[in-house]
PDB file of C-alpha atoms and ligand atoms in Angstrom:
ATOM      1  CA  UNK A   1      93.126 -49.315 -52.410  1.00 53.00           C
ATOM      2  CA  UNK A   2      96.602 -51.683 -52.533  1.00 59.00           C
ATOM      3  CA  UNK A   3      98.860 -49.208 -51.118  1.00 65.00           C
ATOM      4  CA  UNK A   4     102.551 -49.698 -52.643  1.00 65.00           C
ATOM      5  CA  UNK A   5     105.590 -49.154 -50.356  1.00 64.00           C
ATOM      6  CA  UNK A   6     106.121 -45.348 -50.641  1.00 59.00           C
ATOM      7  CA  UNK A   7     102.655 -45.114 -49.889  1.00 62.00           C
ATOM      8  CA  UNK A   8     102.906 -46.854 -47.007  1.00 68.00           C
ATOM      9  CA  UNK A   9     105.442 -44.981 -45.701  1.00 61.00           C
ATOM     10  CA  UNK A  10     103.895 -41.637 -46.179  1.00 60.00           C
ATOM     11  CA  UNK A  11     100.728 -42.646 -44.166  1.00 67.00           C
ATOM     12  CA  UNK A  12     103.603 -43.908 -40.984  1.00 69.00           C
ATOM     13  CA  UNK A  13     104.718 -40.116 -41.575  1.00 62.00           C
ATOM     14  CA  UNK A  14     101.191 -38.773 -41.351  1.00 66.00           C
ATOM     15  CA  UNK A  15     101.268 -40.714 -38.177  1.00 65.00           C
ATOM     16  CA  UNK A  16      98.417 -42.916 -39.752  1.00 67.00           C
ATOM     17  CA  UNK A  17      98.567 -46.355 -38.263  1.00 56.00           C
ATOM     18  CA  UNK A  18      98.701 -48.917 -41.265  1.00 51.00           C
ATOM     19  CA  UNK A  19      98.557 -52.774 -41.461  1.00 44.00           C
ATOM     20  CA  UNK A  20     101.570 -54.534 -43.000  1.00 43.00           C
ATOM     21  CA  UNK A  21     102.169 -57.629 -43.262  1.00 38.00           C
ATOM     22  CA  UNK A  22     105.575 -58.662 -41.614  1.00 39.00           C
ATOM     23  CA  UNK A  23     108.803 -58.442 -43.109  1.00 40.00           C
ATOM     24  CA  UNK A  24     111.984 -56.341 -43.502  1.00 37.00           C
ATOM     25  CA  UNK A  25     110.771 -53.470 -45.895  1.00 38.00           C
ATOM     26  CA  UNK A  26     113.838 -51.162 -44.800  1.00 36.00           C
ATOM     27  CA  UNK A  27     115.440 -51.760 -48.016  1.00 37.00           C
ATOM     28  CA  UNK A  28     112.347 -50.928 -50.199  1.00 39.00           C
ATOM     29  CA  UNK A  29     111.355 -48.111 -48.533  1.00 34.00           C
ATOM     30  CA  UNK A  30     114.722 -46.076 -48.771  1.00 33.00           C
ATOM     31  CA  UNK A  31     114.847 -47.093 -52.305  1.00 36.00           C
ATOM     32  CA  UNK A  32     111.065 -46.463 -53.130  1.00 37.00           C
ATOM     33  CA  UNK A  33     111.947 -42.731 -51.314  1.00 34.00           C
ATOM     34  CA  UNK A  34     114.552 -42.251 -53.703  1.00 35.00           C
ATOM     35  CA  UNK A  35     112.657 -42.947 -56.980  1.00 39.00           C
ATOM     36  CA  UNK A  36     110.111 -39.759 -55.532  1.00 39.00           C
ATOM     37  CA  UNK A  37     112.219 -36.704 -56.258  1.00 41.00           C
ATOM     38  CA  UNK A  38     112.260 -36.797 -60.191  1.00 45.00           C
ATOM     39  CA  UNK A  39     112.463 -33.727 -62.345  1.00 47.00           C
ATOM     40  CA  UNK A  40     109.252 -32.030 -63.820  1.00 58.00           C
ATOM     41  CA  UNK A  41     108.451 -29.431 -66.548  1.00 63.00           C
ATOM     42  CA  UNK A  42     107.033 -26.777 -64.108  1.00 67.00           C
ATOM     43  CA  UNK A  43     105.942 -24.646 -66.745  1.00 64.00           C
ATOM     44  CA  UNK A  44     106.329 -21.394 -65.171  1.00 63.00           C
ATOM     45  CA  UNK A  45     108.443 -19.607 -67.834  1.00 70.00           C
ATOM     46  CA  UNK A  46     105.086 -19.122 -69.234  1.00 81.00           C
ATOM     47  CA  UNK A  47     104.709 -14.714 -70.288  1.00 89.00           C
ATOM     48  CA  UNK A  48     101.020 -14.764 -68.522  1.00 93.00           C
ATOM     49  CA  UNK A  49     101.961 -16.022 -65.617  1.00 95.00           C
ATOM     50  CA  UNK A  50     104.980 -14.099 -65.195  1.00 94.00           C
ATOM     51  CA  UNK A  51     102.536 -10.878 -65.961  1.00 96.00           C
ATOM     52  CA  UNK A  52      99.600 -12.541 -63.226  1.00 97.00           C
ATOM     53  CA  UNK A  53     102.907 -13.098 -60.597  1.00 97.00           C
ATOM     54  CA  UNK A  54     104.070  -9.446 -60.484  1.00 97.00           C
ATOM     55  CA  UNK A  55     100.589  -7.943 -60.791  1.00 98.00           C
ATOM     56  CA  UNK A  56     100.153  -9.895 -57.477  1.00 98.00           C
ATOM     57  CA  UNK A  57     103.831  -8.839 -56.248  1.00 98.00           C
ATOM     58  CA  UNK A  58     102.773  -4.608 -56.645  1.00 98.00           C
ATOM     59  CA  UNK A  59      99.278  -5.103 -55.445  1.00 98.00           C
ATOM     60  CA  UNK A  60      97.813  -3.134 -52.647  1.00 98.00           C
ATOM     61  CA  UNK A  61      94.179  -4.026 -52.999  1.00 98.00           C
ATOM     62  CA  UNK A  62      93.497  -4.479 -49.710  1.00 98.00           C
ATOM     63  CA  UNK A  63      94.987  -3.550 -46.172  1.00 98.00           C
ATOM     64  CA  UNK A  64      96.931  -6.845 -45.802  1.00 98.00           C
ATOM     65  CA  UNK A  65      99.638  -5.094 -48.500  1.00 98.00           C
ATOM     66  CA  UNK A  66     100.927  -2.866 -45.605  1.00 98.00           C
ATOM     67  CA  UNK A  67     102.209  -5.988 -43.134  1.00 97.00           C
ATOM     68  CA  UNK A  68     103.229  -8.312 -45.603  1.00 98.00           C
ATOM     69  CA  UNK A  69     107.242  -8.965 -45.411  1.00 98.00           C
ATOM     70  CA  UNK A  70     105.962 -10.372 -49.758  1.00 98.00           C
ATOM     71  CA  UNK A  71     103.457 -11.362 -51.412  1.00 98.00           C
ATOM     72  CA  UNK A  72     103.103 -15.713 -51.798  1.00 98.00           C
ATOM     73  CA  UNK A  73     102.043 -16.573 -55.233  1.00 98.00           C
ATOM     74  CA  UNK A  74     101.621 -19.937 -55.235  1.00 98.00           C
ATOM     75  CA  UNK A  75     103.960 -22.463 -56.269  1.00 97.00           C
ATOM     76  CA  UNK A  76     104.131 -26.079 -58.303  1.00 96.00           C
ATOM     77  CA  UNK A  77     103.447 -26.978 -61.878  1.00 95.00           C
ATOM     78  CA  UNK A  78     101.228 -24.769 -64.048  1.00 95.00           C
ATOM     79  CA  UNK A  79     100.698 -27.442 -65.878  1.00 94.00           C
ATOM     80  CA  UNK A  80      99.096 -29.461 -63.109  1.00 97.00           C
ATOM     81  CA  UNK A  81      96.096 -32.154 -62.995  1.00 97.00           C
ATOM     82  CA  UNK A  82      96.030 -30.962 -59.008  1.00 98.00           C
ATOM     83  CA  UNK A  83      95.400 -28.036 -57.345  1.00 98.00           C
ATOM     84  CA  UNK A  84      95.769 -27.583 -53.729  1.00 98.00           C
ATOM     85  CA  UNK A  85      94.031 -24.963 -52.645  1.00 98.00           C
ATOM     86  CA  UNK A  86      94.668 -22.871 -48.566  1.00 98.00           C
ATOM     87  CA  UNK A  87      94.174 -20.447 -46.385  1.00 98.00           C
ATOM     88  CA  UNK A  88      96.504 -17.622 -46.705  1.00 98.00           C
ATOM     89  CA  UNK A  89     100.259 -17.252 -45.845  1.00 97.00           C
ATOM     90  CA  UNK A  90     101.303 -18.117 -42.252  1.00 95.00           C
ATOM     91  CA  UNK A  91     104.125 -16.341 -40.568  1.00 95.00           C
ATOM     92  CA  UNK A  92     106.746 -18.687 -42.309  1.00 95.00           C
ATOM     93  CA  UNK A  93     105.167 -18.427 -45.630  1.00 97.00           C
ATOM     94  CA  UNK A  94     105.449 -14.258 -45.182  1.00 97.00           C
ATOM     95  CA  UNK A  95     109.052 -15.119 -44.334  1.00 97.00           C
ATOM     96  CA  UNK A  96     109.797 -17.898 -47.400  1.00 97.00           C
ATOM     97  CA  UNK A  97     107.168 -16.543 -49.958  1.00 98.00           C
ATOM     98  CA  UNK A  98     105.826 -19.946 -50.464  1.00 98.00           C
ATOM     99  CA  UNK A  99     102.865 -21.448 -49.080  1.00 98.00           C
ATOM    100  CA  UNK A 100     102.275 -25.018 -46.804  1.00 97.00           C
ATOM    101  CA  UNK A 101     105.978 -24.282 -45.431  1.00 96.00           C
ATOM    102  CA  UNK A 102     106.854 -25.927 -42.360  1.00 93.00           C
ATOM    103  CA  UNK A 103     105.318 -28.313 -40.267  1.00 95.00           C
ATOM    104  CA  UNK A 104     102.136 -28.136 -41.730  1.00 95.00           C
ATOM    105  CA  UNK A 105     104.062 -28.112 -45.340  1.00 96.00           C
ATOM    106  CA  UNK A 106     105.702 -30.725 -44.522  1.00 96.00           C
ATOM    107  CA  UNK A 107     102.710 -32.892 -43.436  1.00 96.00           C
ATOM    108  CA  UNK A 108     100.583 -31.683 -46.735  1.00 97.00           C
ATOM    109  CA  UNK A 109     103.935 -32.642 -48.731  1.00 97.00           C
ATOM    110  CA  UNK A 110     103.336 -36.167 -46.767  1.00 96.00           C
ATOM    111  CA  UNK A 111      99.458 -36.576 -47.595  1.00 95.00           C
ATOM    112  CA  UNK A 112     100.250 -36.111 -50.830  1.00 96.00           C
ATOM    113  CA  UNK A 113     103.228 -38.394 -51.734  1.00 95.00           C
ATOM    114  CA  UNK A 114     100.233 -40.672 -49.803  1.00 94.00           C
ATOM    115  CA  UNK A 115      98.535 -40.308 -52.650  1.00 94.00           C
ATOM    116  CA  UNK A 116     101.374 -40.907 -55.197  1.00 95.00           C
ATOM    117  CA  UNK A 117     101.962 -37.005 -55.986  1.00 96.00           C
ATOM    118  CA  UNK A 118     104.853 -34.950 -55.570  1.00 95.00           C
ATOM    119  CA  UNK A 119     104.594 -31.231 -54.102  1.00 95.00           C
ATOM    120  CA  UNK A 120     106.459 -30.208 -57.649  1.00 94.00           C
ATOM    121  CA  UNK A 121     103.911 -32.198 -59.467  1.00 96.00           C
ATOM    122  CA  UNK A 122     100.636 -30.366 -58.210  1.00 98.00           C
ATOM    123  CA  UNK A 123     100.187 -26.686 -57.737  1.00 98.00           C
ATOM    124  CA  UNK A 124      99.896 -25.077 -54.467  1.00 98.00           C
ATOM    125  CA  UNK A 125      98.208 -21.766 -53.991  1.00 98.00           C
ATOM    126  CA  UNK A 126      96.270 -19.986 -51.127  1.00 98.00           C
ATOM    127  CA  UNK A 127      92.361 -17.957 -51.435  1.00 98.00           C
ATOM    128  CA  UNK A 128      94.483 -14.928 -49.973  1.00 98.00           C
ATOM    129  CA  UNK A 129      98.155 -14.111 -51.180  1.00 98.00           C
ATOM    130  CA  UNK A 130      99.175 -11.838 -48.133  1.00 98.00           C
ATOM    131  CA  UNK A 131      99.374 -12.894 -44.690  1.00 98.00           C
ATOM    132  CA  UNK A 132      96.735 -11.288 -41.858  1.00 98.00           C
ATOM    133  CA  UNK A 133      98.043 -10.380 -39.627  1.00 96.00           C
ATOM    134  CA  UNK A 134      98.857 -12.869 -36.296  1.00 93.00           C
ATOM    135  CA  UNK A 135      97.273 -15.489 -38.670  1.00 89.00           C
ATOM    136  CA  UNK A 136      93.010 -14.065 -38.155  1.00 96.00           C
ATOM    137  CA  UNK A 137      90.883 -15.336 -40.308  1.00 96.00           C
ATOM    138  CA  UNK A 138      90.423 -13.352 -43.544  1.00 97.00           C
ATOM    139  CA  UNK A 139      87.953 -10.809 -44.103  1.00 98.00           C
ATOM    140  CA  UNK A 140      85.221 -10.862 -46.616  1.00 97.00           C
ATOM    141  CA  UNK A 141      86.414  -7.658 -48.339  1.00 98.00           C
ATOM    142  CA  UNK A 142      90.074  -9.124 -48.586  1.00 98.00           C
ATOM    143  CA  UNK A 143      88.873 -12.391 -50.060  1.00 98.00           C
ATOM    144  CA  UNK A 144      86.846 -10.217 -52.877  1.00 98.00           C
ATOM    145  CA  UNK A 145      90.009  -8.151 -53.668  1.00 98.00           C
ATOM    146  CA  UNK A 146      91.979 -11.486 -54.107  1.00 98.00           C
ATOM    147  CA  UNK A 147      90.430 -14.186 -55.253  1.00 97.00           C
ATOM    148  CA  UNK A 148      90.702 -12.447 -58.830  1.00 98.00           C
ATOM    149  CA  UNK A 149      94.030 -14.035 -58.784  1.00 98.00           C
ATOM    150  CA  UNK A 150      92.945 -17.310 -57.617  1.00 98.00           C
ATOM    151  CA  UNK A 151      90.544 -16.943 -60.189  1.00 97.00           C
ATOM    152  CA  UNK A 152      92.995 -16.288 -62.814  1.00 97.00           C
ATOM    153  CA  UNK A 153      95.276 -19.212 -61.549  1.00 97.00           C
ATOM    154  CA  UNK A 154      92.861 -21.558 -61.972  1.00 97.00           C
ATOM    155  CA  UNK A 155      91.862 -20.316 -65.156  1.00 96.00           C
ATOM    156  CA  UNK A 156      94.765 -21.153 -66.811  1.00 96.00           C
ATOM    157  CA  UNK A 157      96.329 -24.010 -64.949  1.00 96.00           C
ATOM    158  CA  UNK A 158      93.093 -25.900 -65.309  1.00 96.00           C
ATOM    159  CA  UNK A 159      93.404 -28.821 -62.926  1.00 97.00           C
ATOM    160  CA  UNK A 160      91.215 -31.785 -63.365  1.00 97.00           C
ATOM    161  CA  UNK A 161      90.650 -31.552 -59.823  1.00 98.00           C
ATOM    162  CA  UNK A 162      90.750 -29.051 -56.831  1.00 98.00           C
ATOM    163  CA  UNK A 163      91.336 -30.244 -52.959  1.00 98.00           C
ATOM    164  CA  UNK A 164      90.382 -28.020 -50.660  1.00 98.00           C
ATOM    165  CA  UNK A 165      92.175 -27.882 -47.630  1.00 98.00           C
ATOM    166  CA  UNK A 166      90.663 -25.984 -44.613  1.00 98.00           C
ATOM    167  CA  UNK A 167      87.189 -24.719 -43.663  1.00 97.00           C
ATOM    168  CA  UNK A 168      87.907 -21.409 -45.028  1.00 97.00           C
ATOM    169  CA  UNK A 169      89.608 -22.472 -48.682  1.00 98.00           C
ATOM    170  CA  UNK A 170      86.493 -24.522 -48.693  1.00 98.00           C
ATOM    171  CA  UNK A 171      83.705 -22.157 -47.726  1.00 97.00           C
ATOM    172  CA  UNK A 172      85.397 -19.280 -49.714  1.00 97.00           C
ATOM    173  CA  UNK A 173      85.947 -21.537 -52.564  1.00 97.00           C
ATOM    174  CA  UNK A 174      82.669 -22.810 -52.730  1.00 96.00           C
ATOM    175  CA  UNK A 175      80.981 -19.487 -51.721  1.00 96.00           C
ATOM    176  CA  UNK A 176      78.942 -21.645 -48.667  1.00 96.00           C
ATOM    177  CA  UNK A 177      79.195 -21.310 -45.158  1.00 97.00           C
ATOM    178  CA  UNK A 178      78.725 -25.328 -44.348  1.00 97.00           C
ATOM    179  CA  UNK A 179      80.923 -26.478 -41.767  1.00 97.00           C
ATOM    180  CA  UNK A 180      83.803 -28.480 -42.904  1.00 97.00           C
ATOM    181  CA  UNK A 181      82.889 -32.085 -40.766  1.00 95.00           C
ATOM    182  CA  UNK A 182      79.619 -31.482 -43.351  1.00 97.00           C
ATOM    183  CA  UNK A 183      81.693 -30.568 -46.903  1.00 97.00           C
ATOM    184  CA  UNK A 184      83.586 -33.675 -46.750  1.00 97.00           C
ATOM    185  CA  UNK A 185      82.755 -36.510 -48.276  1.00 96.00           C
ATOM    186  CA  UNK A 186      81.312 -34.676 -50.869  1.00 97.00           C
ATOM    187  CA  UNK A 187      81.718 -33.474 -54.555  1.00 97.00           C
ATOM    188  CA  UNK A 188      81.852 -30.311 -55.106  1.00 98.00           C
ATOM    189  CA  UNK A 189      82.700 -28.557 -58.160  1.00 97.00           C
ATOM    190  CA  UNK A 190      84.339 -25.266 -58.338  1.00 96.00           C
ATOM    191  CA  UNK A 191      81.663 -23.246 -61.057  1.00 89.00           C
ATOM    192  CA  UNK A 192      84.548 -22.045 -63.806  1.00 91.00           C
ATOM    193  CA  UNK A 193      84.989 -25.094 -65.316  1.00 90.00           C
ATOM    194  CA  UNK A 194      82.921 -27.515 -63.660  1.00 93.00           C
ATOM    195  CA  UNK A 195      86.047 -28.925 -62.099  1.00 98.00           C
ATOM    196  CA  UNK A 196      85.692 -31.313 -59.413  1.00 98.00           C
ATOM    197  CA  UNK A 197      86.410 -29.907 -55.665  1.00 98.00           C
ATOM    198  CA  UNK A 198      87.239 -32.053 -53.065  1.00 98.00           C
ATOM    199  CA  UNK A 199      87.183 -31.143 -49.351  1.00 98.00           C
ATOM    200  CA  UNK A 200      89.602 -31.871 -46.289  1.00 98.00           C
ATOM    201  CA  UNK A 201      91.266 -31.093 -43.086  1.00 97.00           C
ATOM    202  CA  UNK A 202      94.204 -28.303 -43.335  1.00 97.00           C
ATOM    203  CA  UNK A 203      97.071 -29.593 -42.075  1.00 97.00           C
ATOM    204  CA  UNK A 204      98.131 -27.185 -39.550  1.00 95.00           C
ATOM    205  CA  UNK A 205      94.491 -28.181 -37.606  1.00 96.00           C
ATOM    206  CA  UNK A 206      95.661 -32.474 -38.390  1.00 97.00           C
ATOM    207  CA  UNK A 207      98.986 -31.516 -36.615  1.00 97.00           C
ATOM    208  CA  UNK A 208      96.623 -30.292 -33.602  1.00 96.00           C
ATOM    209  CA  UNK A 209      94.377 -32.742 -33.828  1.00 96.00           C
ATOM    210  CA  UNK A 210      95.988 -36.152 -35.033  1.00 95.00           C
ATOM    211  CA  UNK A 211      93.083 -38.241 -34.672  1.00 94.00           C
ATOM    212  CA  UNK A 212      91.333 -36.640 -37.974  1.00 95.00           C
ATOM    213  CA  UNK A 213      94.262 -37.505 -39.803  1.00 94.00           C
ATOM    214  CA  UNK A 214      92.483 -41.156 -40.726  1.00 94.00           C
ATOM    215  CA  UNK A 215      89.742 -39.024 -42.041  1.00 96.00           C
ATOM    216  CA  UNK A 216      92.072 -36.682 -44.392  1.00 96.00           C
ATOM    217  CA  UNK A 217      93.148 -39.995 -45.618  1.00 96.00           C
ATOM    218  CA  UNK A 218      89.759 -40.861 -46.493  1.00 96.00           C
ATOM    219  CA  UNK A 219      89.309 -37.699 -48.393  1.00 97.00           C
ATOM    220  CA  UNK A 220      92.180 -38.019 -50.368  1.00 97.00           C
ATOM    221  CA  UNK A 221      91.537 -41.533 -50.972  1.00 97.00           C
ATOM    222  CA  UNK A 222      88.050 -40.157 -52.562  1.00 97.00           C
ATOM    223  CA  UNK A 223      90.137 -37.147 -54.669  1.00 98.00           C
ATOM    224  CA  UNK A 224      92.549 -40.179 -56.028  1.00 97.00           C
ATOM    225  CA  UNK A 225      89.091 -41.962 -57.014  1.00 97.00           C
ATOM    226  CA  UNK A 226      87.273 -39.197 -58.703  1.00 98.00           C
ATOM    227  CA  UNK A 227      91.100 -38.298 -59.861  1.00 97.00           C
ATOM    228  CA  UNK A 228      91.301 -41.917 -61.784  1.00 96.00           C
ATOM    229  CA  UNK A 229      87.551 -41.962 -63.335  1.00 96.00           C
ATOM    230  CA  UNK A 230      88.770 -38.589 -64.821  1.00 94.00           C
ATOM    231  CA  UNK A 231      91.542 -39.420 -66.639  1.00 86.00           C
TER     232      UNK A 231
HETATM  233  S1  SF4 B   1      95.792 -10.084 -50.072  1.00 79.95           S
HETATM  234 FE1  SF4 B   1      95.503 -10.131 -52.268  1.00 79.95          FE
HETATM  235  S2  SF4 B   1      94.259  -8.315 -52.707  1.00 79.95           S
HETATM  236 FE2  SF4 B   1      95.169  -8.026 -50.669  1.00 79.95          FE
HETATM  237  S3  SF4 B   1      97.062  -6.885 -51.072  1.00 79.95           S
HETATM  238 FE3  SF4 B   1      97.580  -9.077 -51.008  1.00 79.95          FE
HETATM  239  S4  SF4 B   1      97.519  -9.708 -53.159  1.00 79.95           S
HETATM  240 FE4  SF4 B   1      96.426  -7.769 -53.017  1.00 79.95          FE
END
């Protein structure tokens, strides 16, 4: 994959070592980092999804309702080819009501201007919309009183392609308990829609363990790929 200069200096920021040849690309790379931050039709004026974001806002399904400071929708373009799909909210997602906020957010916002994408161009969303609390896993029963939403979401954004990021977006996604050094690699497709699922690292475990970031870069070299033959 030719990598062009904004590329390349996305993968320095995931702290992915990259050859270059040598020259002065100072220049290019301020001005290729410049070009990234374009407008885009979001399409979230849309009457259903304003209906789908305050059902989620009121509901108390499931326990996590009573510790959350608010509920985090998801954010992005409704009209997106990409879904990125997490966890659940972190503490500084409760606090922001947005998800991948952070450090974490800030390395996802990296892996994908790797792959060309902009955070506003892709939609971000989470399997659980509440945070549990001191970041536990989620429970079974919370992830069948949610991911109705998620469902819902994906419904009618209808992305050409889904990346999972985490073990437990994966697993929960997928409805399989493989481990997540096994799901990558792979294509998966998420049932409703036969749309095709690609798995990875979430960022939060990259920024603990940097030496699987070459590997995320793998997988989303593979999403970009399947991405392309797509479209
Ligand atoms: S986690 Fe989901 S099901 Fe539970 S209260 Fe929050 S929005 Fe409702």
């Amino acid at each position: 994959m030719g990598l062009n200069i904004t590329q390349q200096c996305y993968l320095q920021k995931m702290g992915i070592d990259i050859y270059v040849p040598r020259q002065d690309h100072a220049a290019d790379v301020v001005a290729a980092i410049g070009q990234v931050h374009t407008p885009v039709d979001t399409g979230i004026d849309r009457p259903e999804w304003e209906s789908l974001r305050k059902q989620v806002a009121a509901c108390t399904k499931c326990e996590l309702h009573k510790g959350r400071i608010q509920t985090v929708f998801g954010v992005g373009n409704v009209n997106a080819d990409w879904m990125i799909i997490g966890e659940a909210p972190g503490r500084d997602e409760d606090q922001q009501g947005e998800p991948f906020v952070g450090r974490a957010g800030k390395l996802l916002n990296a892996m994908l201007h790797a792959i060309g994408l902009q955070r506003e161009q892709v939609f971000i969303a989470n399997i659980l919309k509440c945070r549990p609390p001191g970041n536990r896993d989620p429970r079974p029963e919370e992830v069948v009183c949610c991911e109705g939403y998620l469902k819902q979401q994906i419904a009618m954004i209808k992305p050409k392609i889904i990346l999972a990021v985490g073990r437990i977006a994966a697993q929960n996604l997928l409805k399989v308990d493989t481990p997540i050094g096994q799901m990558r690699g792979n294509r998966y497709e998420y049932p409703e829609g036969n749309i095709p699922v690609v798995v990875t690292y979430h960022p939060a475990y990259l920024l603990r363990s940097p030496g699987e970031k070459r590997k995320s870069w793998q997988d989303l070299q593979m999403a970009m790929k399947i991405y392309n033959s797509l479209i």
